[in-house]
């Protein structure tokens, strides 16, 4: 009886997810249009913040050191302890741990955080503060998720408080 009920709910849940997926697809919006809008949004942000000398990396990530750290450089497999803010290009905060006493523990370049966040930390030295603009392919991707629309670029503000070398 329990297996039957569980299977019944599993099937109902699967059908519900499929229906939501179909309804949420807007055939009027094309991927090329979203990609073009994202590029334009990033260009507009850079133009309106032209006093910040962002360096465009080969991945498409834009990087700027607010404060160059004096400690060791972060490398793959190091453990970084950071304060961060994740923001939309409008500068509206999506998520942050600034204002708390708890740093985020990050295993550098091990794929456990957003790709742009990982990459950005590898350009930092302990004690450094940076601003990073990550296009969608280095953030939540071209599909987005429940909380983030597809093709949404993000700004990361990162303060690398402590670095534990591997």
mmCIF file with all atom_site columns, C-alpha atoms in Angstrom:
data_model
loop_
_atom_site.group_PDB
_atom_site.id
_atom_site.type_symbol
_atom_site.label_atom_id
_atom_site.label_alt_id
_atom_site.label_comp_id
_atom_site.label_asym_id
_atom_site.label_entity_id
_atom_site.label_seq_id
_atom_site.pdbx_PDB_ins_code
_atom_site.Cartn_x
_atom_site.Cartn_y
_atom_site.Cartn_z
_atom_site.occupancy
_atom_site.B_iso_or_equiv
_atom_site.pdbx_formal_charge
_atom_site.auth_seq_id
_atom_site.auth_comp_id
_atom_site.auth_asym_id
_atom_site.auth_atom_id
_atom_site.pdbx_PDB_model_num
ATOM 1   C CA . UNK A 1 1   ? 0.000  0.000  0.000   1.00 0.00 ? 1   UNK A CA 1
ATOM 2   C CA . UNK A 1 2   ? 2.796  2.455  0.905   1.00 0.00 ? 2   UNK A CA 1
ATOM 3   C CA . UNK A 1 3   ? 4.675  1.743  -2.326  1.00 0.00 ? 3   UNK A CA 1
ATOM 4   C CA . UNK A 1 4   ? 1.502  2.352  -4.328  1.00 0.00 ? 4   UNK A CA 1
ATOM 5   C CA . UNK A 1 5   ? 0.845  5.678  -2.596  1.00 0.00 ? 5   UNK A CA 1
ATOM 6   C CA . UNK A 1 6   ? 4.463  6.768  -3.031  1.00 0.00 ? 6   UNK A CA 1
ATOM 7   C CA . UNK A 1 7   ? 4.406  5.821  -6.714  1.00 0.00 ? 7   UNK A CA 1
ATOM 8   C CA . UNK A 1 8   ? 1.080  7.601  -7.174  1.00 0.00 ? 8   UNK A CA 1
ATOM 9   C CA . UNK A 1 9   ? 2.480  10.828 -5.658  1.00 0.00 ? 9   UNK A CA 1
ATOM 10  C CA . UNK A 1 10  ? 5.689  10.490 -7.638  1.00 0.00 ? 10  UNK A CA 1
ATOM 11  C CA . UNK A 1 11  ? 3.722  10.248 -10.899 1.00 0.00 ? 11  UNK A CA 1
ATOM 12  C CA . UNK A 1 12  ? 1.481  13.181 -9.948  1.00 0.00 ? 12  UNK A CA 1
ATOM 13  C CA . UNK A 1 13  ? 4.527  15.264 -8.999  1.00 0.00 ? 13  UNK A CA 1
ATOM 14  C CA . UNK A 1 14  ? 6.291  14.383 -12.266 1.00 0.00 ? 14  UNK A CA 1
ATOM 15  C CA . UNK A 1 15  ? 3.239  15.373 -14.316 1.00 0.00 ? 15  UNK A CA 1
ATOM 16  C CA . UNK A 1 16  ? 2.968  18.645 -12.382 1.00 0.00 ? 16  UNK A CA 1
ATOM 17  C CA . UNK A 1 17  ? 6.623  19.481 -13.046 1.00 0.00 ? 17  UNK A CA 1
ATOM 18  C CA . UNK A 1 18  ? 6.214  18.684 -16.751 1.00 0.00 ? 18  UNK A CA 1
ATOM 19  C CA . UNK A 1 19  ? 3.145  20.928 -16.984 1.00 0.00 ? 19  UNK A CA 1
ATOM 20  C CA . UNK A 1 20  ? 4.892  23.789 -15.206 1.00 0.00 ? 20  UNK A CA 1
ATOM 21  C CA . UNK A 1 21  ? 7.854  23.429 -17.565 1.00 0.00 ? 21  UNK A CA 1
ATOM 22  C CA . UNK A 1 22  ? 5.626  23.586 -20.615 1.00 0.00 ? 22  UNK A CA 1
ATOM 23  C CA . UNK A 1 23  ? 3.614  26.545 -19.369 1.00 0.00 ? 23  UNK A CA 1
ATOM 24  C CA . UNK A 1 24  ? 6.700  28.503 -18.314 1.00 0.00 ? 24  UNK A CA 1
ATOM 25  C CA . UNK A 1 25  ? 8.256  28.302 -21.776 1.00 0.00 ? 25  UNK A CA 1
ATOM 26  C CA . UNK A 1 26  ? 7.590  31.470 -23.732 1.00 0.00 ? 26  UNK A CA 1
ATOM 27  C CA . UNK A 1 27  ? 7.991  30.662 -27.420 1.00 0.00 ? 27  UNK A CA 1
ATOM 28  C CA . UNK A 1 28  ? 8.007  34.395 -28.187 1.00 0.00 ? 28  UNK A CA 1
ATOM 29  C CA . UNK A 1 29  ? 11.343 34.917 -26.455 1.00 0.00 ? 29  UNK A CA 1
ATOM 30  C CA . UNK A 1 30  ? 14.365 33.712 -28.392 1.00 0.00 ? 30  UNK A CA 1
ATOM 31  C CA . UNK A 1 31  ? 17.685 32.702 -26.902 1.00 0.00 ? 31  UNK A CA 1
ATOM 32  C CA . UNK A 1 32  ? 19.517 35.056 -29.270 1.00 0.00 ? 32  UNK A CA 1
ATOM 33  C CA . UNK A 1 33  ? 17.408 37.979 -28.015 1.00 0.00 ? 33  UNK A CA 1
ATOM 34  C CA . UNK A 1 34  ? 18.159 37.144 -24.375 1.00 0.00 ? 34  UNK A CA 1
ATOM 35  C CA . UNK A 1 35  ? 21.862 36.781 -25.091 1.00 0.00 ? 35  UNK A CA 1
ATOM 36  C CA . UNK A 1 36  ? 21.940 40.113 -26.937 1.00 0.00 ? 36  UNK A CA 1
ATOM 37  C CA . UNK A 1 37  ? 20.093 41.811 -24.056 1.00 0.00 ? 37  UNK A CA 1
ATOM 38  C CA . UNK A 1 38  ? 22.563 40.387 -21.557 1.00 0.00 ? 38  UNK A CA 1
ATOM 39  C CA . UNK A 1 39  ? 25.536 41.704 -23.553 1.00 0.00 ? 39  UNK A CA 1
ATOM 40  C CA . UNK A 1 40  ? 23.869 45.111 -23.845 1.00 0.00 ? 40  UNK A CA 1
ATOM 41  C CA . UNK A 1 41  ? 23.109 45.192 -20.108 1.00 0.00 ? 41  UNK A CA 1
ATOM 42  C CA . UNK A 1 42  ? 26.763 44.455 -19.307 1.00 0.00 ? 42  UNK A CA 1
ATOM 43  C CA . UNK A 1 43  ? 27.936 47.124 -21.788 1.00 0.00 ? 43  UNK A CA 1
ATOM 44  C CA . UNK A 1 44  ? 25.543 49.657 -20.244 1.00 0.00 ? 44  UNK A CA 1
ATOM 45  C CA . UNK A 1 45  ? 26.773 48.817 -16.743 1.00 0.00 ? 45  UNK A CA 1
ATOM 46  C CA . UNK A 1 46  ? 30.417 49.196 -17.784 1.00 0.00 ? 46  UNK A CA 1
ATOM 47  C CA . UNK A 1 47  ? 29.659 52.508 -19.522 1.00 0.00 ? 47  UNK A CA 1
ATOM 48  C CA . UNK A 1 48  ? 27.858 53.911 -16.483 1.00 0.00 ? 48  UNK A CA 1
ATOM 49  C CA . UNK A 1 49  ? 30.733 52.777 -14.231 1.00 0.00 ? 49  UNK A CA 1
ATOM 50  C CA . UNK A 1 50  ? 33.588 53.843 -16.495 1.00 0.00 ? 50  UNK A CA 1
ATOM 51  C CA . UNK A 1 51  ? 35.679 55.098 -13.572 1.00 0.00 ? 51  UNK A CA 1
ATOM 52  C CA . UNK A 1 52  ? 36.221 51.458 -12.597 1.00 0.00 ? 52  UNK A CA 1
ATOM 53  C CA . UNK A 1 53  ? 38.984 49.950 -14.715 1.00 0.00 ? 53  UNK A CA 1
ATOM 54  C CA . UNK A 1 54  ? 37.630 46.422 -15.184 1.00 0.00 ? 54  UNK A CA 1
ATOM 55  C CA . UNK A 1 55  ? 39.910 43.910 -16.897 1.00 0.00 ? 55  UNK A CA 1
ATOM 56  C CA . UNK A 1 56  ? 38.088 41.521 -19.215 1.00 0.00 ? 56  UNK A CA 1
ATOM 57  C CA . UNK A 1 57  ? 39.420 37.986 -18.827 1.00 0.00 ? 57  UNK A CA 1
ATOM 58  C CA . UNK A 1 58  ? 39.401 35.396 -21.634 1.00 0.00 ? 58  UNK A CA 1
ATOM 59  C CA . UNK A 1 59  ? 36.407 33.668 -20.009 1.00 0.00 ? 59  UNK A CA 1
ATOM 60  C CA . UNK A 1 60  ? 34.323 36.840 -20.388 1.00 0.00 ? 60  UNK A CA 1
ATOM 61  C CA . UNK A 1 61  ? 34.567 37.701 -16.682 1.00 0.00 ? 61  UNK A CA 1
ATOM 62  C CA . UNK A 1 62  ? 35.319 41.337 -15.782 1.00 0.00 ? 62  UNK A CA 1
ATOM 63  C CA . UNK A 1 63  ? 37.655 41.812 -12.806 1.00 0.00 ? 63  UNK A CA 1
ATOM 64  C CA . UNK A 1 64  ? 38.726 44.798 -10.715 1.00 0.00 ? 64  UNK A CA 1
ATOM 65  C CA . UNK A 1 65  ? 40.834 44.933 -7.533  1.00 0.00 ? 65  UNK A CA 1
ATOM 66  C CA . UNK A 1 66  ? 39.357 47.446 -5.086  1.00 0.00 ? 66  UNK A CA 1
ATOM 67  C CA . UNK A 1 67  ? 42.141 46.592 -2.653  1.00 0.00 ? 67  UNK A CA 1
ATOM 68  C CA . UNK A 1 68  ? 45.078 44.434 -3.669  1.00 0.00 ? 68  UNK A CA 1
ATOM 69  C CA . UNK A 1 69  ? 45.743 41.947 -0.911  1.00 0.00 ? 69  UNK A CA 1
ATOM 70  C CA . UNK A 1 70  ? 49.224 41.613 0.522   1.00 0.00 ? 70  UNK A CA 1
ATOM 71  C CA . UNK A 1 71  ? 48.935 37.923 1.398   1.00 0.00 ? 71  UNK A CA 1
ATOM 72  C CA . UNK A 1 72  ? 49.336 34.795 -0.695  1.00 0.00 ? 72  UNK A CA 1
ATOM 73  C CA . UNK A 1 73  ? 47.572 34.364 -4.043  1.00 0.00 ? 73  UNK A CA 1
ATOM 74  C CA . UNK A 1 74  ? 44.576 32.014 -4.068  1.00 0.00 ? 74  UNK A CA 1
ATOM 75  C CA . UNK A 1 75  ? 45.147 28.818 -6.043  1.00 0.00 ? 75  UNK A CA 1
ATOM 76  C CA . UNK A 1 76  ? 43.148 25.723 -6.910  1.00 0.00 ? 76  UNK A CA 1
ATOM 77  C CA . UNK A 1 77  ? 42.468 23.526 -3.855  1.00 0.00 ? 77  UNK A CA 1
ATOM 78  C CA . UNK A 1 78  ? 43.224 26.320 -1.369  1.00 0.00 ? 78  UNK A CA 1
ATOM 79  C CA . UNK A 1 79  ? 40.553 27.120 1.205   1.00 0.00 ? 79  UNK A CA 1
ATOM 80  C CA . UNK A 1 80  ? 39.415 30.739 1.092   1.00 0.00 ? 80  UNK A CA 1
ATOM 81  C CA . UNK A 1 81  ? 37.341 32.439 3.775   1.00 0.00 ? 81  UNK A CA 1
ATOM 82  C CA . UNK A 1 82  ? 35.406 35.305 2.229   1.00 0.00 ? 82  UNK A CA 1
ATOM 83  C CA . UNK A 1 83  ? 32.764 37.903 2.762   1.00 0.00 ? 83  UNK A CA 1
ATOM 84  C CA . UNK A 1 84  ? 30.769 38.443 -0.406  1.00 0.00 ? 84  UNK A CA 1
ATOM 85  C CA . UNK A 1 85  ? 27.793 40.137 -1.976  1.00 0.00 ? 85  UNK A CA 1
ATOM 86  C CA . UNK A 1 86  ? 26.046 38.736 -5.026  1.00 0.00 ? 86  UNK A CA 1
ATOM 87  C CA . UNK A 1 87  ? 24.194 41.491 -6.878  1.00 0.00 ? 87  UNK A CA 1
ATOM 88  C CA . UNK A 1 88  ? 22.207 42.055 -10.032 1.00 0.00 ? 88  UNK A CA 1
ATOM 89  C CA . UNK A 1 89  ? 23.577 44.690 -12.434 1.00 0.00 ? 89  UNK A CA 1
ATOM 90  C CA . UNK A 1 90  ? 21.005 47.046 -10.897 1.00 0.00 ? 90  UNK A CA 1
ATOM 91  C CA . UNK A 1 91  ? 23.139 46.600 -7.735  1.00 0.00 ? 91  UNK A CA 1
ATOM 92  C CA . UNK A 1 92  ? 20.143 45.076 -5.938  1.00 0.00 ? 92  UNK A CA 1
ATOM 93  C CA . UNK A 1 93  ? 21.578 42.485 -3.557  1.00 0.00 ? 93  UNK A CA 1
ATOM 94  C CA . UNK A 1 94  ? 20.615 38.882 -4.265  1.00 0.00 ? 94  UNK A CA 1
ATOM 95  C CA . UNK A 1 95  ? 22.649 37.330 -1.437  1.00 0.00 ? 95  UNK A CA 1
ATOM 96  C CA . UNK A 1 96  ? 25.364 38.473 0.970   1.00 0.00 ? 96  UNK A CA 1
ATOM 97  C CA . UNK A 1 97  ? 27.195 37.617 4.149   1.00 0.00 ? 97  UNK A CA 1
ATOM 98  C CA . UNK A 1 98  ? 28.573 41.141 4.654   1.00 0.00 ? 98  UNK A CA 1
ATOM 99  C CA . UNK A 1 99  ? 27.286 42.458 7.964   1.00 0.00 ? 99  UNK A CA 1
ATOM 100 C CA . UNK A 1 100 ? 27.701 39.067 9.618   1.00 0.00 ? 100 UNK A CA 1
ATOM 101 C CA . UNK A 1 101 ? 30.614 37.538 11.470  1.00 0.00 ? 101 UNK A CA 1
ATOM 102 C CA . UNK A 1 102 ? 30.511 34.334 9.416   1.00 0.00 ? 102 UNK A CA 1
ATOM 103 C CA . UNK A 1 103 ? 32.792 34.089 6.410   1.00 0.00 ? 103 UNK A CA 1
ATOM 104 C CA . UNK A 1 104 ? 31.951 31.714 3.586   1.00 0.00 ? 104 UNK A CA 1
ATOM 105 C CA . UNK A 1 105 ? 34.401 28.809 3.324   1.00 0.00 ? 105 UNK A CA 1
ATOM 106 C CA . UNK A 1 106 ? 35.259 28.241 -0.345  1.00 0.00 ? 106 UNK A CA 1
ATOM 107 C CA . UNK A 1 107 ? 37.313 25.384 -1.762  1.00 0.00 ? 107 UNK A CA 1
ATOM 108 C CA . UNK A 1 108 ? 38.968 27.336 -4.562  1.00 0.00 ? 108 UNK A CA 1
ATOM 109 C CA . UNK A 1 109 ? 38.299 26.201 -8.108  1.00 0.00 ? 109 UNK A CA 1
ATOM 110 C CA . UNK A 1 110 ? 36.731 22.899 -7.096  1.00 0.00 ? 110 UNK A CA 1
ATOM 111 C CA . UNK A 1 111 ? 33.384 23.614 -8.759  1.00 0.00 ? 111 UNK A CA 1
ATOM 112 C CA . UNK A 1 112 ? 31.367 23.998 -5.565  1.00 0.00 ? 112 UNK A CA 1
ATOM 113 C CA . UNK A 1 113 ? 30.437 27.635 -6.177  1.00 0.00 ? 113 UNK A CA 1
ATOM 114 C CA . UNK A 1 114 ? 29.407 29.613 -9.241  1.00 0.00 ? 114 UNK A CA 1
ATOM 115 C CA . UNK A 1 115 ? 32.108 29.470 -11.944 1.00 0.00 ? 115 UNK A CA 1
ATOM 116 C CA . UNK A 1 116 ? 32.673 33.246 -11.970 1.00 0.00 ? 116 UNK A CA 1
ATOM 117 C CA . UNK A 1 117 ? 32.991 33.306 -8.191  1.00 0.00 ? 117 UNK A CA 1
ATOM 118 C CA . UNK A 1 118 ? 35.600 30.539 -8.320  1.00 0.00 ? 118 UNK A CA 1
ATOM 119 C CA . UNK A 1 119 ? 37.512 32.211 -11.130 1.00 0.00 ? 119 UNK A CA 1
ATOM 120 C CA . UNK A 1 120 ? 37.434 35.620 -9.469  1.00 0.00 ? 120 UNK A CA 1
ATOM 121 C CA . UNK A 1 121 ? 38.941 34.290 -6.254  1.00 0.00 ? 121 UNK A CA 1
ATOM 122 C CA . UNK A 1 122 ? 41.920 32.894 -8.210  1.00 0.00 ? 122 UNK A CA 1
ATOM 123 C CA . UNK A 1 123 ? 42.886 36.473 -9.168  1.00 0.00 ? 123 UNK A CA 1
ATOM 124 C CA . UNK A 1 124 ? 42.911 37.589 -5.528  1.00 0.00 ? 124 UNK A CA 1
ATOM 125 C CA . UNK A 1 125 ? 45.487 37.714 -2.761  1.00 0.00 ? 125 UNK A CA 1
ATOM 126 C CA . UNK A 1 126 ? 44.643 37.263 0.900   1.00 0.00 ? 126 UNK A CA 1
ATOM 127 C CA . UNK A 1 127 ? 43.338 40.558 2.286   1.00 0.00 ? 127 UNK A CA 1
ATOM 128 C CA . UNK A 1 128 ? 42.146 41.684 -1.136  1.00 0.00 ? 128 UNK A CA 1
ATOM 129 C CA . UNK A 1 129 ? 38.776 43.114 -2.128  1.00 0.00 ? 129 UNK A CA 1
ATOM 130 C CA . UNK A 1 130 ? 37.436 42.852 -5.652  1.00 0.00 ? 130 UNK A CA 1
ATOM 131 C CA . UNK A 1 131 ? 34.461 43.544 -7.878  1.00 0.00 ? 131 UNK A CA 1
ATOM 132 C CA . UNK A 1 132 ? 33.640 40.976 -10.529 1.00 0.00 ? 132 UNK A CA 1
ATOM 133 C CA . UNK A 1 133 ? 31.067 41.018 -13.295 1.00 0.00 ? 133 UNK A CA 1
ATOM 134 C CA . UNK A 1 134 ? 30.112 37.510 -14.324 1.00 0.00 ? 134 UNK A CA 1
ATOM 135 C CA . UNK A 1 135 ? 28.067 36.919 -17.460 1.00 0.00 ? 135 UNK A CA 1
ATOM 136 C CA . UNK A 1 136 ? 25.333 34.311 -17.108 1.00 0.00 ? 136 UNK A CA 1
ATOM 137 C CA . UNK A 1 137 ? 27.544 31.461 -18.337 1.00 0.00 ? 137 UNK A CA 1
ATOM 138 C CA . UNK A 1 138 ? 29.753 32.115 -15.280 1.00 0.00 ? 138 UNK A CA 1
ATOM 139 C CA . UNK A 1 139 ? 26.821 32.608 -12.898 1.00 0.00 ? 139 UNK A CA 1
ATOM 140 C CA . UNK A 1 140 ? 23.510 30.727 -12.964 1.00 0.00 ? 140 UNK A CA 1
ATOM 141 C CA . UNK A 1 141 ? 23.748 29.847 -16.652 1.00 0.00 ? 141 UNK A CA 1
ATOM 142 C CA . UNK A 1 142 ? 21.619 30.385 -19.689 1.00 0.00 ? 142 UNK A CA 1
ATOM 143 C CA . UNK A 1 143 ? 18.762 28.409 -18.127 1.00 0.00 ? 143 UNK A CA 1
ATOM 144 C CA . UNK A 1 144 ? 18.666 30.268 -14.812 1.00 0.00 ? 144 UNK A CA 1
ATOM 145 C CA . UNK A 1 145 ? 16.860 28.581 -11.942 1.00 0.00 ? 145 UNK A CA 1
ATOM 146 C CA . UNK A 1 146 ? 13.787 29.006 -9.771  1.00 0.00 ? 146 UNK A CA 1
ATOM 147 C CA . UNK A 1 147 ? 15.003 32.410 -8.511  1.00 0.00 ? 147 UNK A CA 1
ATOM 148 C CA . UNK A 1 148 ? 17.109 33.706 -11.402 1.00 0.00 ? 148 UNK A CA 1
ATOM 149 C CA . UNK A 1 149 ? 15.995 34.347 -14.975 1.00 0.00 ? 149 UNK A CA 1
ATOM 150 C CA . UNK A 1 150 ? 17.986 32.903 -17.873 1.00 0.00 ? 150 UNK A CA 1
ATOM 151 C CA . UNK A 1 151 ? 20.890 35.008 -19.174 1.00 0.00 ? 151 UNK A CA 1
ATOM 152 C CA . UNK A 1 152 ? 21.224 37.038 -15.952 1.00 0.00 ? 152 UNK A CA 1
ATOM 153 C CA . UNK A 1 153 ? 24.704 38.467 -15.325 1.00 0.00 ? 153 UNK A CA 1
ATOM 154 C CA . UNK A 1 154 ? 25.803 39.130 -11.745 1.00 0.00 ? 154 UNK A CA 1
ATOM 155 C CA . UNK A 1 155 ? 28.210 41.317 -9.803  1.00 0.00 ? 155 UNK A CA 1
ATOM 156 C CA . UNK A 1 156 ? 30.286 39.696 -7.072  1.00 0.00 ? 156 UNK A CA 1
ATOM 157 C CA . UNK A 1 157 ? 31.928 41.801 -4.396  1.00 0.00 ? 157 UNK A CA 1
ATOM 158 C CA . UNK A 1 158 ? 34.461 39.652 -2.595  1.00 0.00 ? 158 UNK A CA 1
ATOM 159 C CA . UNK A 1 159 ? 36.702 40.290 0.400   1.00 0.00 ? 159 UNK A CA 1
ATOM 160 C CA . UNK A 1 160 ? 39.224 37.460 0.803   1.00 0.00 ? 160 UNK A CA 1
ATOM 161 C CA . UNK A 1 161 ? 39.721 37.528 4.570   1.00 0.00 ? 161 UNK A CA 1
ATOM 162 C CA . UNK A 1 162 ? 41.850 34.433 5.075   1.00 0.00 ? 162 UNK A CA 1
ATOM 163 C CA . UNK A 1 163 ? 43.517 31.866 2.862   1.00 0.00 ? 163 UNK A CA 1
ATOM 164 C CA . UNK A 1 164 ? 44.580 28.375 3.894   1.00 0.00 ? 164 UNK A CA 1
ATOM 165 C CA . UNK A 1 165 ? 47.068 26.994 1.366   1.00 0.00 ? 165 UNK A CA 1
ATOM 166 C CA . UNK A 1 166 ? 46.621 23.383 0.233   1.00 0.00 ? 166 UNK A CA 1
#
